[in-house]
Structures are given as structure tokens and as C-alpha cells.
């Protein structure tokens, strides 16, 4: 259905049109998933229309241009419905600010989204409301605990009660088709402790052949593929968020995991700074429950990838297991989902005695050796945008952040894998530490990154804050900075300091011990290396080549 046909269908309908033609047209122009919808319901939420951060940035700019109303991305995300958005626009941006936009509950409507979404995600987005984060954890933990007790009881009865004695020696890696996942897969395949292990990967695909092709293509894209990997990658088509058997095509596939897996690296997650918690609950929380059940069945050690972002506003810097939920309602749905998932994993340790470890990576950058990076991530896109405009701002009131704690992704993957290898696959590990921060406590500065852009050949010019904001306000939808337009034009990003950097004592200690236990020429440094201008030049070359 074309845009014009859709609008004609709406206007020809006998149902009253509560949404204005102007707003409907803007929605169809800016949100790709909307163009094929016959009718836009006023009760629909933007999250249900497949709106990512780029689409919301286009929508905010279109609203500003057509109606003269400024709406920031955080405000758009919290709009409960399209009708609320219309009221906000027609009030000149003054209505509902005191109530709706400060609402701390995570909500989702019953509307189903478009293609590419699994049934678990759809069902978990139906009228799910969180009024207390601890109550949310408890509501998920109660049935999970019962199933884990049953599974672990069965293992005791079968004489397989000790962790790491599931019978196999292979590794399950989830999220291997993503950016960080590609580097984790590469490190697992290369680490000397795992040379006898296959790495099993569950990938959203229609067949095992398609799943393997996705993995190979992903590794090639990030310059990490070696032909000998083919014999040790075992791809399965499935979806870890689907219940009861993670969307695997047969019971034999699940039985294969039960027999062969001795170590799990759970990296799969939908990383989206725009979608609310309810939209990410299936992929990021329920999937973790499924992985915990598998870990219980196999006795495998679980290494769970979380995020450093869930610490924001908590007052916690150390590698603590307990992170208060005080500021959680102010964070993104992604951070909220990772907080809930992390609580479940650590409860499995405390209450069930399961061998689980949590890793909180910070801001990942490119490969320090090749420059291979995710050109769509926040920092890379911002740097590409600054290079295109050839301007930057170092004023005291600059909207740009001044510090960038960037982590070379190859180091981040190597650090996790080396720690996992040193902890082993059984109860022999005596460590009491369960949480590891994968962070860079020696951040690069904006000025340093500008020098990298200059080294790449970009003639960068310093401007004052007023000129910078004016220039960003004029960027078009195809510009890398378009997604940051509402923030950089009207507000700005906060900059951290050395005093607020998360601690990484556990990580440094574990890497030092790993170096003593298993000396390797590929052993990562005990602490994250400084992100240099040379690394940025490599990233820019990679982006240009791609």
C-alpha cells in the first residue's frame, strides 16, 4: 500500500479520524514501517511502530519543521500513544510535561509490530507495566526458581550435580551475529584453552546453513574470518528468547546442547536506546531465563554479558553485585532490561548455587589492529558527522561530551574470554568475584579525537557553541549527526570525569592471574589500553572502505 493510498483509505473510512492528516503524513514520511499500514490507530505507541533512534530523530525534525514545536528524543520515547503526541504538538509543547513525560512506569500497548519480531517479543509487549523494579524481578524469579529447582533436582538424581560436569566440552555463544559477538566468537576459537572445543551459536535463521552463513558473513565483515574456523563453528537456527526450547527446530538440537555444552557466553540482546523496557523484555530478560535453564540442565558455567550503563545514577562504581534501582526509571529501556536480567543471574548464584559470572562492558570502539567497527554506533556516527561538517566545539557550554572512555573491541572480547578460561568449567575455581567491569579508566578527550580526524586528513575548525548548534540544526536526514540533532541543537551531553569512572579491580586482578596461569602471546593487557589517534584513523579507513 502506497502512502497516498493509505491516507486515502484513512480519510475514506467511516471511523472518526482523531489524528490530523498532517501528523499522519509526517509519521508515514519518517517511519518506514508505517507506510504500509492501512490505518494508524490513535492508541498506537511509537515503540509499536518499529521506531529506532534514527527514525525518531527524523520524526522530531519533521515535527519541528512543520509545526514549529521542539520535542526531544527522550520525550518522544515516553509518549504513551500517537494521540498524546498530537495533543503535545497542538499545545505547542506545553501539555502533559508535568505528568506524562515524567512518568516512570514502563508501558507498552497491545498493538503488534511488524515483521522480524518473534512471538515471545509480541506477547511480552502486551500491556506490561512495571511499577516496582524489584517486584518485576520477583515476578519473573518465582516461576524461574521453581523450574531451576526441578532441573537441578533431576541432575542430582542422575548423579550430575557438580557444575561443569554436563558431559561436554563445547561452548555455547549467543549473540554471535552481532558486533561484539563477532569478536567474542573469534577469541573463543583462538584461545589455547578452547582448541578442543566447538563453539555452538544459536542464530535467528530458517536453517542451519543460513545460520552458519550469517556467522561467516559477520566475521568477514569485521575482518575476523579464517577458513579453519569452519570446522569448529556449529550453527543452530533458533531464537534464545522463544520458549520453551529457544526456537530450535527439533528436540534433538536441544538435546545436543544438553550433552555437549560445558560453558556458556550469553551475549545475545537487543541493544536499542529508544525502545521501552516492555519492548525489550522478551529479547533481553526472558532469553536470559531460558539460558539459565539450559545452564542448569548442563551444569555449564554461565558468563553473562550485561552493560556498564545500568550503573548510571546508582552511585555505584565498584564491581558490586547489588546495584540500587534508585535511578533506573530514568534510564533507557535497554539498561532497565539488563538490570533485571543481571538480577536474575546473580540470584541464581546466591539461591541456587549456580556458577555464573557477570560482565559489564562500557563503550566499545573499533578493533585496535584493523579498525573494524560498528559504523552505526553512537560514537562512530558522531565522529563521522563531525568529520563531514569539519567543525567541533570545546567551549565550556559545548553540547559535545569532552571525554570518551572508548574500549578497543578486540581487547574487550579477549579480556572476557581470558577471564572465562581462567575460571574454568567446573567447581575448581575458588574466586568469590562474580562481576567484572570491561571499561577504560583512561578516557580519550574530544580534542584528542579531533587530532585523529586531522591525522586522517579532515580540516577541522573550532567554532563557538552558538555556531555549532546552528550548524547542527540545519543537517538533513541523510547526515550522520541527524540522529543527535535534537540533543546537540537544544541541549547537550554530559561529560564524565576520572572520579566517576567505574572501577575495574576485579577485571585487572583476574587478567593478571590468567596471565600467570596460561601465558599466551595473545594475552590482553591487565587494563584497557588507551584509545589512540592511530586507532581512530584505522576506524575511519575501515568505514570509508565499507
Coordinates of C-alpha atoms in Angstrom, one line a residue:
X1 CA 0.0 0.0 0.0
X2 CA 1.4 3.4 -1.0
X3 CA 1.5 6.4 1.3
X4 CA -1.2 8.2 -0.8
X5 CA -3.4 5.1 -0.9
X6 CA -3.1 4.6 2.9
X7 CA -4.0 8.2 3.6
X8 CA -7.0 8.0 1.2
X9 CA -8.1 4.8 2.9
X10 CA -8.0 6.5 6.3
X11 CA -9.8 9.6 5.0
X12 CA -12.5 7.4 3.3
X13 CA -13.1 5.3 6.4
X14 CA -16.4 5.8 8.3
X15 CA -14.4 5.8 11.6
X16 CA -13.7 9.2 13.1
X17 CA -10.2 10.4 12.4
X18 CA -8.7 11.5 15.7
X19 CA -5.2 12.0 14.2
X20 CA -4.7 15.0 12.0
X21 CA -3.8 14.5 8.3
X22 CA -0.6 16.5 8.9
X23 CA 0.6 14.2 11.7
X24 CA -0.3 11.1 9.8
X25 CA 1.6 12.3 6.8
X26 CA 4.7 13.0 8.9
X27 CA 4.5 9.6 10.5
X28 CA 4.3 7.9 7.1
X29 CA 7.2 10.0 5.8
X30 CA 9.6 9.3 8.7
X31 CA 8.8 5.8 10.0
X32 CA 9.4 3.1 7.3
X33 CA 7.1 0.5 9.0
X34 CA 4.1 2.9 8.9
X35 CA 4.0 3.4 5.2
X36 CA 2.4 0.0 4.6
X37 CA -0.2 0.3 7.4
X38 CA -3.8 0.8 6.3
X39 CA -4.8 2.7 9.4
X40 CA -3.0 4.5 12.2
X41 CA -4.7 4.0 15.5
X42 CA -4.5 6.9 18.0
X43 CA -3.8 4.3 20.7
X44 CA -0.6 3.1 19.0
X45 CA 2.7 3.9 20.7
X46 CA 5.8 4.9 18.7
X47 CA 7.6 1.8 20.1
X48 CA 5.0 -0.4 18.4
X49 CA 5.7 1.2 15.1
X50 CA 9.3 0.0 14.9
X51 CA 10.8 3.4 15.6
X52 CA 14.5 3.3 16.2
X53 CA 16.7 6.2 17.2
X54 CA 17.3 7.4 13.7
X55 CA 13.6 7.3 12.8
X56 CA 12.7 9.2 15.9
X57 CA 15.3 11.8 15.1
X58 CA 13.7 12.2 11.7
X59 CA 10.3 12.5 13.3
X60 CA 11.4 15.1 15.8
X61 CA 13.0 17.2 13.0
X62 CA 9.8 16.9 10.9
X63 CA 7.6 18.0 13.8
X64 CA 9.9 21.0 14.3
X65 CA 9.8 21.9 10.6
X66 CA 6.0 21.5 10.1
X67 CA 4.6 22.6 13.4
X68 CA 7.4 24.7 15.0
X69 CA 7.3 22.5 18.1
X70 CA 10.5 21.2 19.6
X71 CA 10.3 17.6 21.0
X72 CA 13.4 15.8 22.3
X73 CA 14.0 12.1 21.8
X74 CA 13.5 11.2 25.5
X75 CA 10.1 13.0 25.3
X76 CA 9.2 11.1 22.1
X77 CA 10.1 7.7 23.7
X78 CA 7.8 8.4 26.7
X79 CA 4.8 9.3 24.6
X80 CA 2.2 6.7 25.6
X81 CA 0.3 7.0 22.2
X82 CA 0.1 8.9 19.0
X83 CA -2.9 10.8 20.4
X84 CA -0.7 12.0 23.3
X85 CA 1.9 13.1 20.7
X86 CA -0.8 15.1 18.8
X87 CA -2.0 16.8 22.0
X88 CA 1.6 17.7 22.8
X89 CA 2.2 19.2 19.4
X90 CA -1.1 21.1 19.2
X91 CA -0.5 22.6 22.7
X92 CA 2.8 24.0 21.5
X93 CA 4.8 21.5 23.6
X94 CA 3.3 22.6 26.9
X95 CA 0.7 19.9 27.6
X96 CA 1.4 16.8 29.7
X97 CA 5.0 17.8 30.6
X98 CA 4.4 17.6 34.3
X99 CA 2.8 14.2 34.2
X100 CA 3.3 12.1 31.1
X101 CA 6.8 12.9 30.3
X102 CA 8.0 12.4 33.9
X103 CA 6.1 9.1 34.1
X104 CA 8.4 6.4 35.5
X105 CA 6.4 3.4 34.6
X106 CA 7.5 1.3 31.6
X107 CA 4.4 0.6 29.4
X108 CA 3.5 -0.9 26.1
X109 CA 0.2 -1.1 24.2
X110 CA -1.3 -4.3 22.9
X111 CA -0.6 -3.4 19.2
X112 CA 1.6 -5.9 17.4
X113 CA 4.6 -4.7 15.5
X114 CA 5.8 -5.6 12.0
X115 CA 7.9 -8.3 10.5
X116 CA 11.1 -9.6 12.1
X117 CA 9.6 -9.8 15.6
X118 CA 9.1 -13.2 17.3
X119 CA 6.1 -14.3 19.3
X120 CA 7.9 -14.0 22.6
X121 CA 8.6 -10.4 22.0
X122 CA 5.0 -9.7 21.0
X123 CA 3.5 -11.4 24.0
X124 CA 5.8 -9.6 26.4
X125 CA 4.7 -6.3 25.0
X126 CA 1.1 -6.7 25.8
X127 CA 0.1 -4.2 28.5
X128 CA 3.2 -4.9 30.6
X129 CA 3.5 -2.3 33.3
X130 CA 6.4 -2.0 35.8
X131 CA 5.6 -0.1 39.0
X132 CA 8.5 -1.6 41.0
X133 CA 11.7 -3.0 39.6
X134 CA 12.2 -5.3 42.5
X135 CA 8.6 -6.6 42.1
X136 CA 9.3 -7.1 38.4
X137 CA 12.4 -9.2 39.3
X138 CA 10.4 -11.2 41.9
X139 CA 7.5 -11.9 39.4
X140 CA 10.0 -13.4 36.9
X141 CA 12.1 -15.2 39.5
X142 CA 9.3 -17.1 41.2
X143 CA 8.4 -19.4 38.3
X144 CA 12.1 -19.4 37.2
X145 CA 13.2 -20.6 40.6
X146 CA 10.7 -23.5 40.6
X147 CA 11.9 -24.7 37.2
X148 CA 15.6 -24.4 38.2
X149 CA 14.9 -26.4 41.4
X150 CA 13.2 -29.1 39.3
X151 CA 16.0 -29.2 36.8
X152 CA 18.8 -29.2 39.4
X153 CA 16.9 -31.9 41.4
X154 CA 16.8 -34.1 38.3
X155 CA 20.6 -33.6 37.8
X156 CA 21.3 -34.7 41.4
X157 CA 19.2 -37.8 40.8
X158 CA 21.2 -38.6 37.7
X159 CA 24.5 -38.1 39.6
X160 CA 25.5 -35.0 37.6
X161 CA 25.1 -32.5 40.4
X162 CA 28.6 -30.9 40.2
X163 CA 28.7 -27.9 37.9
X164 CA 30.8 -28.2 34.8
X165 CA 30.0 -32.0 34.6
X166 CA 27.4 -31.9 31.9
X167 CA 29.5 -34.3 29.9
X168 CA 30.6 -32.0 27.1
X169 CA 33.5 -29.7 26.4
X170 CA 31.9 -27.3 23.9
X171 CA 30.9 -23.7 24.3
X172 CA 27.6 -22.0 23.6
X173 CA 27.9 -18.4 22.4
X174 CA 24.7 -16.4 21.9
X175 CA 24.6 -13.1 20.1
X176 CA 27.4 -14.2 17.8
X177 CA 25.9 -12.5 14.7
X178 CA 26.3 -9.0 16.3
X179 CA 29.3 -6.7 16.6
X180 CA 30.7 -7.7 20.0
X181 CA 29.6 -11.3 19.3
X182 CA 31.9 -11.5 16.2
X183 CA 34.9 -10.6 18.3
X184 CA 33.9 -13.0 21.1
X185 CA 33.5 -15.8 18.6
X186 CA 36.9 -15.1 17.2
X187 CA 38.6 -15.1 20.6
X188 CA 36.9 -18.3 21.7
X189 CA 38.1 -20.0 18.6
X190 CA 41.6 -18.7 19.0
X191 CA 42.2 -19.1 22.8
X192 CA 44.6 -22.0 23.6
X193 CA 42.3 -23.3 26.4
X194 CA 39.5 -24.0 23.9
X195 CA 41.3 -25.6 21.0
X196 CA 39.5 -28.9 21.5
X197 CA 36.1 -27.2 21.8
X198 CA 33.5 -26.4 19.2
X199 CA 31.7 -23.1 19.5
X200 CA 27.9 -23.6 19.2
X201 CA 26.0 -20.5 18.1
X202 CA 22.2 -20.0 18.1
X203 CA 21.3 -17.6 15.3
X204 CA 17.9 -16.3 14.0
X205 CA 17.7 -18.1 10.7
X206 CA 15.5 -20.5 8.8
X207 CA 18.1 -23.3 8.6
X208 CA 21.5 -24.3 10.0
X209 CA 23.0 -23.4 6.6
X210 CA 21.6 -19.9 6.7
X211 CA 22.7 -19.6 10.4
X212 CA 26.3 -20.5 9.5
X213 CA 26.3 -18.2 6.5
X214 CA 25.3 -15.3 8.8
X215 CA 28.1 -16.1 11.2
X216 CA 30.7 -16.3 8.4
X217 CA 29.5 -13.1 6.7
X218 CA 29.6 -11.3 10.1
X219 CA 33.2 -12.4 10.8
X220 CA 34.2 -11.4 7.3
X221 CA 32.6 -8.0 7.7
X222 CA 34.7 -7.4 10.8
X223 CA 37.8 -8.8 9.2
X224 CA 38.0 -11.7 11.6
X225 CA 37.3 -14.8 9.4
X226 CA 39.7 -17.6 9.0
X227 CA 38.9 -20.7 6.8
X228 CA 39.9 -23.1 9.6
X229 CA 37.0 -21.7 11.7
X230 CA 34.5 -23.7 9.6
X231 CA 35.3 -27.0 11.3
X232 CA 34.8 -25.6 14.8
X233 CA 31.7 -23.4 14.4
X234 CA 28.4 -25.3 15.0
X235 CA 25.5 -23.2 13.9
X236 CA 21.9 -23.8 15.0
X237 CA 18.8 -21.9 13.8
X238 CA 16.8 -20.6 16.7
X239 CA 15.9 -17.7 19.0
X240 CA 17.0 -17.7 22.6
X241 CA 14.0 -15.6 23.6
X242 CA 11.5 -18.2 22.5
X243 CA 10.1 -20.6 25.0
X244 CA 10.3 -23.4 25.8
X245 CA 13.2 -24.6 23.7
X246 CA 14.7 -21.4 22.4
X247 CA 13.1 -21.8 19.0
X248 CA 15.3 -24.7 18.0
X249 CA 13.9 -26.7 15.1
X250 CA 13.9 -30.0 16.9
X251 CA 14.2 -31.7 20.3
X252 CA 17.4 -33.2 19.0
X253 CA 19.0 -29.8 18.8
X254 CA 18.2 -29.0 22.4
X255 CA 19.4 -32.5 23.5
X256 CA 22.6 -31.8 21.6
X257 CA 23.2 -28.7 23.7
X258 CA 22.4 -30.6 26.9
X259 CA 25.0 -33.2 26.0
X260 CA 27.8 -31.0 24.7
X261 CA 27.8 -27.6 26.4
X262 CA 30.2 -27.1 29.3
X263 CA 30.5 -23.2 29.1
X264 CA 28.0 -20.6 28.0
X265 CA 28.7 -17.0 27.0
X266 CA 25.4 -15.2 26.9
X267 CA 25.8 -12.1 24.8
X268 CA 22.5 -12.0 22.9
X269 CA 20.5 -8.9 23.4
X270 CA 18.6 -6.2 21.5
X271 CA 20.7 -3.0 22.0
X272 CA 18.3 -0.1 21.5
X273 CA 18.5 3.2 23.4
X274 CA 15.0 4.2 22.3
X275 CA 12.6 1.3 22.9
X276 CA 11.0 1.0 26.3
X277 CA 11.6 -1.9 28.7
X278 CA 8.4 -3.7 27.7
X279 CA 9.6 -3.9 24.1
X280 CA 12.9 -5.4 25.2
X281 CA 11.7 -7.7 28.0
X282 CA 11.4 -10.8 25.7
X283 CA 14.8 -10.5 24.0
X284 CA 16.8 -9.4 27.0
X285 CA 15.1 -10.8 30.0
X286 CA 13.1 -13.9 29.0
X287 CA 16.0 -15.0 26.9
X288 CA 18.3 -14.9 30.0
X289 CA 15.8 -17.1 31.8
X290 CA 16.0 -19.6 29.0
X291 CA 19.8 -19.6 29.2
X292 CA 19.7 -20.1 32.9
X293 CA 17.5 -23.2 32.5
X294 CA 19.9 -24.6 29.9
X295 CA 22.9 -23.8 32.2
X296 CA 21.1 -25.7 35.0
X297 CA 20.4 -28.7 32.7
X298 CA 24.0 -28.9 31.5
X299 CA 25.9 -27.8 34.6
X300 CA 27.7 -25.3 32.4
X301 CA 29.4 -22.2 33.8
X302 CA 27.5 -19.1 32.6
X303 CA 29.2 -15.9 31.6
X304 CA 26.6 -13.3 31.2
X305 CA 27.2 -10.0 29.2
X306 CA 25.5 -7.1 30.8
X307 CA 26.2 -3.3 30.4
X308 CA 28.0 -0.7 32.4
X309 CA 25.1 1.6 31.5
X310 CA 22.9 0.2 34.3
X311 CA 25.2 1.9 36.9
X312 CA 24.2 5.4 35.8
X313 CA 22.7 7.4 38.6
X314 CA 23.1 4.5 41.1
X315 CA 26.1 5.9 42.9
X316 CA 27.9 2.5 42.3
X317 CA 31.3 2.5 40.8
X318 CA 32.8 -0.7 42.1
X319 CA 32.2 -4.2 40.6
X320 CA 29.3 -4.7 43.1
X321 CA 26.6 -7.4 42.7
X322 CA 24.0 -5.1 44.2
X323 CA 23.1 -2.1 42.1
X324 CA 20.2 0.1 43.5
X325 CA 17.2 0.7 41.3
X326 CA 17.0 4.3 42.5
X327 CA 17.6 6.0 39.2
X328 CA 16.6 3.0 37.0
X329 CA 13.3 4.6 35.9
X330 CA 15.3 7.5 34.3
X331 CA 17.5 5.1 32.2
X332 CA 16.8 3.6 28.8
X333 CA 14.6 0.5 28.4
X334 CA 17.8 -1.3 27.4
X335 CA 19.6 -0.5 30.7
X336 CA 16.5 -1.4 32.6
X337 CA 16.2 -4.8 30.8
X338 CA 19.9 -5.6 31.5
X339 CA 19.4 -4.7 35.2
X340 CA 16.5 -7.1 35.5
X341 CA 18.4 -9.8 33.6
X342 CA 21.5 -9.3 35.8
X343 CA 19.5 -9.6 39.0
X344 CA 18.1 -13.0 37.8
X345 CA 21.6 -14.3 37.0
X346 CA 23.0 -13.2 40.4
X347 CA 20.0 -14.7 42.2
X348 CA 20.7 -18.0 40.5
X349 CA 24.2 -17.8 42.1
X350 CA 23.0 -16.9 45.6
X351 CA 19.9 -19.0 45.9
X352 CA 20.7 -22.0 43.6
X353 CA 24.5 -22.1 43.8
X354 CA 24.8 -21.9 40.1
X355 CA 28.2 -21.0 38.6
X356 CA 27.5 -17.6 36.9
X357 CA 29.6 -14.5 36.2
X358 CA 28.5 -11.1 35.0
X359 CA 30.5 -8.8 32.7
X360 CA 29.6 -5.1 32.3
X361 CA 31.2 -3.7 29.1
X362 CA 31.4 0.1 28.6
X363 CA 31.6 1.9 25.2
X364 CA 33.1 -0.4 22.6
X365 CA 35.0 1.1 19.7
X366 CA 36.9 -0.5 16.8
X367 CA 39.4 -3.3 16.5
X368 CA 42.8 -1.7 17.6
X369 CA 44.5 -3.8 14.9
X370 CA 42.3 -3.4 11.9
X371 CA 39.9 -0.5 12.7
X372 CA 36.9 -2.8 12.1
X373 CA 34.0 -1.2 13.9
X374 CA 30.2 -0.7 14.0
X375 CA 29.7 2.4 11.9
X376 CA 26.1 2.8 13.3
X377 CA 27.1 3.0 17.0
X378 CA 26.8 6.3 18.8
X379 CA 30.4 7.5 19.0
X380 CA 31.4 6.3 15.5
X381 CA 28.4 8.0 13.9
X382 CA 29.1 11.2 15.9
X383 CA 32.7 11.3 14.8
X384 CA 31.8 10.7 11.1
X385 CA 29.3 13.5 11.4
X386 CA 31.8 15.9 12.9
X387 CA 34.2 15.0 10.1
X388 CA 31.5 15.7 7.5
X389 CA 30.8 19.2 9.0
X390 CA 34.5 19.8 9.7
X391 CA 33.7 21.5 12.9
X392 CA 33.9 20.9 16.7
X393 CA 33.3 22.9 19.9
X394 CA 35.4 23.0 23.0
X395 CA 33.5 25.8 24.7
X396 CA 32.5 25.4 28.3
X397 CA 28.9 25.2 27.2
X398 CA 29.7 22.9 24.3
X399 CA 26.9 20.3 23.6
X400 CA 29.6 17.7 22.8
X401 CA 30.9 15.4 25.5
X402 CA 34.6 16.1 26.4
X403 CA 35.6 12.6 27.5
X404 CA 35.2 9.4 25.6
X405 CA 36.1 6.2 27.5
X406 CA 36.4 4.1 24.4
X407 CA 37.3 0.4 24.6
X408 CA 39.1 -1.4 21.7
X409 CA 36.6 -4.2 21.0
X410 CA 39.3 -6.8 20.4
X411 CA 40.6 -6.1 23.9
X412 CA 37.1 -6.2 25.4
X413 CA 36.5 -9.7 23.8
X414 CA 39.9 -11.0 24.7
X415 CA 39.6 -9.9 28.3
X416 CA 36.2 -11.6 28.8
X417 CA 37.4 -14.9 27.1
X418 CA 40.7 -15.0 29.1
X419 CA 38.8 -14.5 32.4
X420 CA 36.3 -17.2 31.4
X421 CA 39.1 -19.6 30.5
X422 CA 40.9 -18.9 33.8
X423 CA 37.8 -19.5 35.8
X424 CA 37.4 -22.9 34.2
X425 CA 34.4 -25.1 33.5
X426 CA 33.9 -26.6 36.9
X427 CA 33.7 -26.0 40.6
X428 CA 37.5 -25.9 40.9
X429 CA 37.5 -22.1 40.7
X430 CA 37.9 -20.6 44.1
X431 CA 37.1 -17.0 43.1
X432 CA 34.5 -15.1 45.0
X433 CA 34.2 -12.4 42.5
X434 CA 31.2 -12.6 40.3
X435 CA 31.2 -9.2 38.5
X436 CA 33.8 -7.8 36.1
X437 CA 33.8 -4.3 34.5
X438 CA 35.1 -4.2 31.0
X439 CA 35.9 -0.5 30.9
X440 CA 38.5 2.1 30.1
X441 CA 39.5 4.3 33.0
X442 CA 41.9 6.4 30.9
X443 CA 39.4 8.1 28.5
X444 CA 40.3 9.9 25.3
X445 CA 39.3 13.6 25.0
X446 CA 37.3 15.4 22.4
X447 CA 40.5 17.3 21.5
X448 CA 42.4 14.1 21.1
X449 CA 39.7 12.7 18.7
X450 CA 39.8 15.9 16.7
X451 CA 43.5 15.3 16.3
X452 CA 42.8 11.9 14.9
X453 CA 40.3 13.4 12.4
X454 CA 43.0 15.8 11.3
X455 CA 45.5 13.0 11.0
X456 CA 43.1 11.3 8.7
X457 CA 43.1 14.5 6.5
X458 CA 40.0 16.3 7.7
X459 CA 40.5 20.1 8.1
X460 CA 38.7 20.5 11.4
X461 CA 37.8 24.0 12.6
X462 CA 36.8 25.1 16.2
X463 CA 33.6 27.1 16.5
X464 CA 31.7 28.5 19.4
X465 CA 28.7 26.8 20.9
X466 CA 26.2 29.1 19.2
X467 CA 27.5 28.5 15.8
X468 CA 27.9 24.7 16.4
X469 CA 24.2 24.4 17.5
X470 CA 23.1 26.4 14.5
X471 CA 25.1 24.2 12.1
X472 CA 23.7 21.0 13.6
X473 CA 20.2 22.4 13.5
X474 CA 20.5 22.5 9.7
X475 CA 21.7 19.0 9.0
X476 CA 19.4 16.8 6.8
X477 CA 18.1 13.3 7.3
X478 CA 21.0 11.6 5.5
X479 CA 23.6 13.3 7.7
X480 CA 25.4 11.1 10.4
X481 CA 24.6 13.8 13.0
X482 CA 20.9 13.8 12.2
X483 CA 20.1 11.3 15.0
X484 CA 21.8 13.7 17.5
X485 CA 20.1 16.8 16.1
X486 CA 17.6 17.4 18.9
X487 CA 20.2 16.9 21.7
X488 CA 23.1 18.8 20.1
X489 CA 20.9 21.7 18.9
X490 CA 18.9 22.3 22.0
X491 CA 20.8 20.7 24.9
X492 CA 24.0 18.7 25.0
X493 CA 25.7 15.6 26.5
X494 CA 27.2 15.5 30.0
X495 CA 30.9 14.6 30.3
X496 CA 32.2 12.2 32.9
X497 CA 35.4 12.6 34.9
X498 CA 38.1 10.2 36.3
X499 CA 36.2 10.4 39.7
X500 CA 33.1 8.9 38.2
X501 CA 34.7 6.2 36.1
X502 CA 33.6 2.7 37.1
X503 CA 36.2 0.6 39.0
X504 CA 37.8 -2.4 37.3
X505 CA 39.7 -4.0 40.2
X506 CA 38.2 -7.5 39.7
X507 CA 39.0 -7.4 35.9
X508 CA 42.6 -6.3 36.3
X509 CA 43.2 -8.9 39.1
X510 CA 41.6 -11.7 37.0
X511 CA 43.6 -10.9 33.9
X512 CA 46.8 -10.8 35.9
X513 CA 46.0 -14.3 37.3
X514 CA 45.1 -15.6 33.9
X515 CA 48.4 -14.4 32.6
X516 CA 50.2 -16.4 35.3
X517 CA 48.0 -19.5 34.8
X518 CA 48.0 -19.6 31.0
X519 CA 50.8 -17.5 29.4
X520 CA 49.8 -16.6 25.8
X521 CA 51.2 -14.4 23.1
X522 CA 47.7 -13.1 22.7
X523 CA 47.2 -12.3 26.4
X524 CA 45.4 -9.0 26.8
X525 CA 46.8 -6.2 28.9
X526 CA 45.6 -6.2 32.5
X527 CA 43.8 -2.9 32.0
X528 CA 42.2 -1.5 28.9
X529 CA 44.7 0.2 26.5
X530 CA 44.3 3.9 25.8
X531 CA 42.3 4.6 22.6
X532 CA 44.9 6.4 20.4
X533 CA 44.5 8.7 17.4
X534 CA 46.1 5.9 15.3
X535 CA 43.2 3.6 16.3
X536 CA 40.7 6.3 15.2
X537 CA 42.5 6.6 11.8
X538 CA 42.2 2.9 11.3
X539 CA 38.5 3.1 12.2
X540 CA 37.9 5.9 9.7
X541 CA 39.8 4.0 7.0
X542 CA 37.6 0.9 7.7
X543 CA 34.4 3.0 7.5
X544 CA 35.4 4.5 4.2
X545 CA 36.4 1.1 2.7
X546 CA 33.0 -0.3 3.8

